[in-house]
Coordinates of C-alpha atoms in Angstrom, one line a residue:
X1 CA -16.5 -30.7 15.0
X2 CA -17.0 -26.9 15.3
X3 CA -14.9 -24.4 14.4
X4 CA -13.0 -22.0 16.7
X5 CA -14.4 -18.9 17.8
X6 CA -12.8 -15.6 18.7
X7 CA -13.4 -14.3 22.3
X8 CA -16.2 -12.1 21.2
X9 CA -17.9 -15.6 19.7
X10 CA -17.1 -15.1 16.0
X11 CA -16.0 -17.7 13.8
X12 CA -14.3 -16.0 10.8
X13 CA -12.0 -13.2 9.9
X14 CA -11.2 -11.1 7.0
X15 CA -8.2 -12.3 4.7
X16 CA -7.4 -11.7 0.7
X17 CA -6.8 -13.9 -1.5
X18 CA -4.6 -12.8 -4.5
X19 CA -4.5 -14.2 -8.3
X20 CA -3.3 -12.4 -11.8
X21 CA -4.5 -12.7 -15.3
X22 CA -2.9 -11.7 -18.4
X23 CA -5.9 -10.4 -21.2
X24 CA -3.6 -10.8 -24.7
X25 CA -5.3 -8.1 -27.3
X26 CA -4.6 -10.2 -30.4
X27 CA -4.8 -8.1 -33.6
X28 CA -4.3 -5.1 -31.8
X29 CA -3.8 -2.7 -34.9
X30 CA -6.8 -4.0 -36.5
X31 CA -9.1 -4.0 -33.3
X32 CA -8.3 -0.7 -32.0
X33 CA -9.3 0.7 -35.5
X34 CA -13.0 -1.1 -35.0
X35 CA -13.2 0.3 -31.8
X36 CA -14.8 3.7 -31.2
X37 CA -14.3 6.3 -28.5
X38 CA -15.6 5.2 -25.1
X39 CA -15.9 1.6 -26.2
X40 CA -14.1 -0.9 -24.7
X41 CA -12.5 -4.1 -25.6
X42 CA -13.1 -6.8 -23.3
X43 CA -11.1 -9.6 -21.7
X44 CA -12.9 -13.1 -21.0
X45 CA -14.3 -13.3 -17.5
X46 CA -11.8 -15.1 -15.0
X47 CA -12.8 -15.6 -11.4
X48 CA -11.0 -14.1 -8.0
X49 CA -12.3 -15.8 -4.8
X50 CA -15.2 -16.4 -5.9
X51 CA -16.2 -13.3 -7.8
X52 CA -16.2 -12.5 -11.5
X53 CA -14.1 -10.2 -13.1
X54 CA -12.9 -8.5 -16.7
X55 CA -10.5 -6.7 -17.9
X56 CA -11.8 -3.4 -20.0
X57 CA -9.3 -2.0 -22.3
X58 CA -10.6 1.6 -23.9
X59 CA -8.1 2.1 -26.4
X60 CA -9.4 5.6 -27.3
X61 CA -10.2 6.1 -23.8
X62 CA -13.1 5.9 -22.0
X63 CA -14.2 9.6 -23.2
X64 CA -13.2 12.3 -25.5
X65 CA -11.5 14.3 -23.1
X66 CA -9.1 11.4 -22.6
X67 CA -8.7 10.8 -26.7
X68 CA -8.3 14.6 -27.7
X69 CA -5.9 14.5 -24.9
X70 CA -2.6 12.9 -26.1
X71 CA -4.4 10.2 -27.3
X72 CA -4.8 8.6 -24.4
X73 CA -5.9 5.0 -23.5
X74 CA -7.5 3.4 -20.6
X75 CA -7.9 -0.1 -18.6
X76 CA -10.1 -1.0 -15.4
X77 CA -11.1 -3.6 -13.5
X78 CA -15.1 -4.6 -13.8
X79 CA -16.9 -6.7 -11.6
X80 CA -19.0 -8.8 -13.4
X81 CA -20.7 -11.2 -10.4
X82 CA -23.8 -10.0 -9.0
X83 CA -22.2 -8.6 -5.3
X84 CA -20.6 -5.9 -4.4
X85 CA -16.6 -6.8 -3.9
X86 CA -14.4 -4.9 -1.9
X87 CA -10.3 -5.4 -3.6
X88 CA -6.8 -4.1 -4.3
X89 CA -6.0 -4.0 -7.6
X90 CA -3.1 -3.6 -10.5
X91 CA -3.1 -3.2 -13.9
X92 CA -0.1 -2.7 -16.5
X93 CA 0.4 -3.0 -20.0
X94 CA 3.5 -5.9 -19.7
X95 CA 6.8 -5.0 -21.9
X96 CA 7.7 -8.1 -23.7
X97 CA 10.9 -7.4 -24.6
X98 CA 12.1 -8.3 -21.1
X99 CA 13.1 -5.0 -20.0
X100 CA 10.4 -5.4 -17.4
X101 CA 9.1 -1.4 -18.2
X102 CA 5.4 -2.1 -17.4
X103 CA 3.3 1.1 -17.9
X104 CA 0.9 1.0 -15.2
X105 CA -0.4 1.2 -11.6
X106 CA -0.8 -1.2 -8.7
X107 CA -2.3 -0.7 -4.9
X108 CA 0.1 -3.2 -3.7
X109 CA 3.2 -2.7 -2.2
X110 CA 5.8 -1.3 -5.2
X111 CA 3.8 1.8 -5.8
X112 CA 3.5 4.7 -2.9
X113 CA 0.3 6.7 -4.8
X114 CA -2.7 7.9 -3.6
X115 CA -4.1 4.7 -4.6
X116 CA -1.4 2.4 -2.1
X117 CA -3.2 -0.1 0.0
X118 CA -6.3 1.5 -0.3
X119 CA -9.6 -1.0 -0.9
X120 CA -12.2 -0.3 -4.1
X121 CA -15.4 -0.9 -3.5
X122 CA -17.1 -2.2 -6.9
X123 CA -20.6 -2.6 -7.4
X124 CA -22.3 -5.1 -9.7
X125 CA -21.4 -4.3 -13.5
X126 CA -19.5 -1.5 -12.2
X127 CA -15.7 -0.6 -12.8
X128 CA -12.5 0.7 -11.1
X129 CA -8.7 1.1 -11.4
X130 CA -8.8 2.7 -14.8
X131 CA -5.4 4.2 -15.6
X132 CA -4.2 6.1 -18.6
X133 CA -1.9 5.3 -21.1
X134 CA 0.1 7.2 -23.8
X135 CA -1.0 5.2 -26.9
X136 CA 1.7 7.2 -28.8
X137 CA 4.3 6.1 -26.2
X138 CA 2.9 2.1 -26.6
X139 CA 2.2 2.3 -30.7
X140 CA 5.0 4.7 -31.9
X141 CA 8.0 4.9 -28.9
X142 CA 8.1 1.9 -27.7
X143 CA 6.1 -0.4 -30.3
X144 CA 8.6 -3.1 -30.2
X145 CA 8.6 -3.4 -26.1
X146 CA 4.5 -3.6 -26.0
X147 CA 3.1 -4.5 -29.2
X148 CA 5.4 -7.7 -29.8
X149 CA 3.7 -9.9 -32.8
X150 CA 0.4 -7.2 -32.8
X151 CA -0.4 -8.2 -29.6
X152 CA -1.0 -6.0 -26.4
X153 CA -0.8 -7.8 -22.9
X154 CA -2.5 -6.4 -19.6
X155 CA -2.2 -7.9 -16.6
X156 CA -4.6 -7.3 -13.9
X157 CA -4.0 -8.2 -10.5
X158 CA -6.5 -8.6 -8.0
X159 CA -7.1 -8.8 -4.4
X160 CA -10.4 -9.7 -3.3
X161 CA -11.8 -9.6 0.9
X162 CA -13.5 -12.5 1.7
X163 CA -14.6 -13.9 5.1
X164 CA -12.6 -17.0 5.9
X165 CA -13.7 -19.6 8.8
X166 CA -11.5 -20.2 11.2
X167 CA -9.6 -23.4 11.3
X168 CA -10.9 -26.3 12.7
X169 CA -9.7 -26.9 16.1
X170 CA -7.0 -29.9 14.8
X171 CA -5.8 -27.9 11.2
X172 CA -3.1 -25.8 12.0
X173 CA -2.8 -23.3 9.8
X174 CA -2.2 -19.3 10.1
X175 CA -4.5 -16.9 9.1
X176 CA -3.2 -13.3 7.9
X177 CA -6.3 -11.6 9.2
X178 CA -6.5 -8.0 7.3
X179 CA -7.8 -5.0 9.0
X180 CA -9.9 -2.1 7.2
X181 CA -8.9 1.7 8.8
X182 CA -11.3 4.1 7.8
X183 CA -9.4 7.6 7.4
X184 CA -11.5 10.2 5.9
X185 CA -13.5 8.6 3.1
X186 CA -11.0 6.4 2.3
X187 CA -10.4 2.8 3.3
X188 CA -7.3 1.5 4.0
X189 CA -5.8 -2.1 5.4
X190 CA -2.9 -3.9 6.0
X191 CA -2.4 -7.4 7.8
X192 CA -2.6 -8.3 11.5
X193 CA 0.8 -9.8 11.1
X194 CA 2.5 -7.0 10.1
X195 CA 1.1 -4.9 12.5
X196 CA 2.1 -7.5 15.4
X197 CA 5.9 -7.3 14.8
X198 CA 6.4 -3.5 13.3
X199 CA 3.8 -1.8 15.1
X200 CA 1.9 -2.9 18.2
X201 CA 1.0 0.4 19.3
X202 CA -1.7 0.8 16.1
X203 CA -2.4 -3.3 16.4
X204 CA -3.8 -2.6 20.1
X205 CA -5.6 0.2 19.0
X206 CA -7.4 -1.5 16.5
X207 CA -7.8 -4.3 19.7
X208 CA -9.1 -1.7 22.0
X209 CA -11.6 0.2 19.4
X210 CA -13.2 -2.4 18.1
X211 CA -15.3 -6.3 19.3
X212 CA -15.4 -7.4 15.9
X213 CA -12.5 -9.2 13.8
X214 CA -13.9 -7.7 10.5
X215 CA -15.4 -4.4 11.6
X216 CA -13.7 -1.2 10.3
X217 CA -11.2 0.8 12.1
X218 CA -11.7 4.7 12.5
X219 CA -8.6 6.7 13.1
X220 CA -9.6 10.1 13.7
X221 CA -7.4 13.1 14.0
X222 CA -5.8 12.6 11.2
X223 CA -5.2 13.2 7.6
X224 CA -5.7 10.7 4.6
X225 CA -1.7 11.2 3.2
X226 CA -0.1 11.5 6.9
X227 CA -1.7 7.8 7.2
X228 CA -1.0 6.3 3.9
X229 CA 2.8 7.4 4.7
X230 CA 2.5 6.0 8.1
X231 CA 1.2 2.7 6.0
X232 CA 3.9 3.4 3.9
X233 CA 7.4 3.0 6.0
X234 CA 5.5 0.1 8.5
X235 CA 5.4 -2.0 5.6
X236 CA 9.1 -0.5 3.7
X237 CA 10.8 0.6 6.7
X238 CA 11.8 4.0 5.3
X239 CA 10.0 6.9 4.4
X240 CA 8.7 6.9 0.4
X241 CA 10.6 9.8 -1.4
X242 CA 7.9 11.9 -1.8
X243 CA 7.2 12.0 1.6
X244 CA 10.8 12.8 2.0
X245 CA 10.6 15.5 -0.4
X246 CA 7.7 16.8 1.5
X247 CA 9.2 16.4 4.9
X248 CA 12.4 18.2 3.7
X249 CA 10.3 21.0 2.2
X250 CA 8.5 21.8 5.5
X251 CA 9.4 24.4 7.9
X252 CA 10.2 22.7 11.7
X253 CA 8.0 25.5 13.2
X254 CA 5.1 24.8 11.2
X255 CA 2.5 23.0 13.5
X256 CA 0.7 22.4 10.7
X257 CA 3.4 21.5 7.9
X258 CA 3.3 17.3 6.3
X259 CA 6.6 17.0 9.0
X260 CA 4.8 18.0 12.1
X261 CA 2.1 15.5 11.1
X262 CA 4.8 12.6 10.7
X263 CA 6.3 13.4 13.7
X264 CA 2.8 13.3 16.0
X265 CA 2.0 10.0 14.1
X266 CA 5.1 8.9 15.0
X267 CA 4.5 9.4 18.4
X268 CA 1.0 8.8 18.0
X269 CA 1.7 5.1 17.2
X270 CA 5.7 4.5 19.3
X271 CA 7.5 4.4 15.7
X272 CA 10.6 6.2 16.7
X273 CA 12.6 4.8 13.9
X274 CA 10.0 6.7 12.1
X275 CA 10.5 10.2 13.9
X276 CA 13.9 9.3 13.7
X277 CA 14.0 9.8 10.0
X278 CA 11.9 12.3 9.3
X279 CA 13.8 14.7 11.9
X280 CA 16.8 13.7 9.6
X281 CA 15.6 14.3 6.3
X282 CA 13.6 17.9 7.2
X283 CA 17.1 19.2 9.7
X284 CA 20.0 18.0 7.3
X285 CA 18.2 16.9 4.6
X286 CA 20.4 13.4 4.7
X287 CA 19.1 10.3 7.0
X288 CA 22.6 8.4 7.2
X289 CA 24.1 12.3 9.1
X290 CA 21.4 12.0 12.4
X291 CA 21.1 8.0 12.4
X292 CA 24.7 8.5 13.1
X293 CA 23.9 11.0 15.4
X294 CA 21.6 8.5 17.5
X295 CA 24.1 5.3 17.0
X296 CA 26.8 7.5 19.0
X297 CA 24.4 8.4 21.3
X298 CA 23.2 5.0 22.0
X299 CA 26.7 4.2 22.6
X300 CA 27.3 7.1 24.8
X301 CA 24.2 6.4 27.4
X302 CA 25.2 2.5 27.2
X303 CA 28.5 3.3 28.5
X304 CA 27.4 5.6 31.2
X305 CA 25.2 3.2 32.6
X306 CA 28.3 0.6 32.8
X307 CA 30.3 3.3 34.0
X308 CA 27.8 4.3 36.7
X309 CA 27.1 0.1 37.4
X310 CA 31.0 0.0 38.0
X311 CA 30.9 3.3 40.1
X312 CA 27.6 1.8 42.3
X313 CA 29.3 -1.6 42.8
X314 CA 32.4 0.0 44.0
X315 CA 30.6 1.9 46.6
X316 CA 28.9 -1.0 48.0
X317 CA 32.6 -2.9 48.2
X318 CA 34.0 0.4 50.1
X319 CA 30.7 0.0 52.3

């Protein structure tokens, strides 16, 4: 039995597979004391398809700068297998008092940083993702929401790329390939399916630019945070608020303001719910006033073409 091939004769595609671990630093108070700056305590190794990682918690930080600076704390991602890994990532140090105020980061969906949907590349032994914490905010604010029994809980999530087979010609079962943009220096992706329902336009260009299921996609002409926003409200359907706040804050006239650049993307890829809200935000600075604006004019041109139906068929009646 073989497996299915695409048209251009390949037989897998590039999908994620997605798993969380929670490293529990027993003895915190105790630990941290034994621990120097730039030394890490590590979590045991714990395997994401297929590859080896840990969790590195620096509680002084992984340098001085970060320790003499309001004592601040760090946690990253290693890879510990011997291949490179391309991922997504989270970390945040859980609040167990069930308040759910995790103080972290993450590259999936909830978070619209510069670090949203966009893939690390980690080498062998090498580490990413590090974030900083307030160790005053975890050990003297808020000791009873993080520190619960002397013991610290991080929780990595983690994404990893791997090339799937495709199914065999009698499983049925979907595939959410994943598609890499390269923008700048940076890599971004975000899933076939997706794509397919809220925005064919960029779906066919990443059809028409490339032969390969797993090669990256270059989209040129335009700028790293322009796309990541883009990224942003195909996945949310709305416009993150600081692109809002950025959109608002820019003159109409400017050709080269962060609201020109929305509205060619827009255009660029057919989202006109997308233009839609950003001409909204930056002219009266409230979406709800011109979404109004376009519900009463879809009305309006609906009606007129009934009207002019009605008008037409009376004048072939006459005839």
């Amino acid at each position: 039995m073989e497996l299915l091939k695409s048209p251009n004769g390949e037989t897998s595609v590039k999908i994620m597979k997605k798993a969380s671990y929670v490293f529990s630093v027993q003895n915190y108070t105790a630990r941290v004391k034994r621990t120097g700056v730039g030394n890490s305590i590590a979590s045991p190794p714990f395997v994401v398809g297929g590859y080896s990682f840990s969790v590195q918690f620096y509680p002084h930080g992984k340098d001085r700068a970060a320790h003499a600076y309001g004592r601040m704390m760090s946690a990253s991602i290693r890879n510990e297998s011997a291949k490179m890994v391309f991922c997504i990532s989270a970390i945040h140090i859980l609040d167990q008092s069930g308040s759910d105020i995790h103080q972290g980061y993450s590259s999936f969906d909830q978070d619209r940083g510069r670090s949203y949907r966009h893939v690390l590349i980690i080498e062998p032994g090498g580490e990413r993702g590090s974030d900083q914490f307030s160790r005053e905010l975890i050990e003297s604010e808020y000791p009873e929401y993080y520190l619960n029994g002397d013991c610290l809980k991080i929780r990595a999530i983690i994404g990893v790329f791997i090339d799937q087979p495709l199914p065999f010609a009698n499983v049925l079962r979907p595939f959410d390939r994943c598609i890499f943009f390269q923008v700048d220096r940076y890599l971004v992706f975000a899933e076939e399916s997706v794509l397919g329902t809220r925005c064919p336009t960029l779906l066919s260009y990443c059809d028409s630019q490339s032969n390969s299921l797993s090669k990256n996609i270059v989209i040129p002409d335009i700028e790293h945070d322009v796309f990541v926003g883009v990224i942003w409200f195909i996945y949310n359907q709305q416009l993150h608020l600081q692109d809002k706040v950025a959109i608002y804050n820019s003159r109409p006239d400017d050709m080269d303001s962060f609201f020109s650049k929305m509205l060619a993307a827009a255009d660029r890829f057919n989202l006109k719910s997308l233009r839609r809200q950003c001409e909204s935000i930056n002219f009266f600075g409230n979406a709800e006033v011109l979404e109004l604006f376009y519900a009463m004019k879809r009305t309006f041109e609906k009606s007129w073409r009934n009207l002019r139906w009605l008008w037409d068929s009376e004048k072939i009646k006459e005839a």
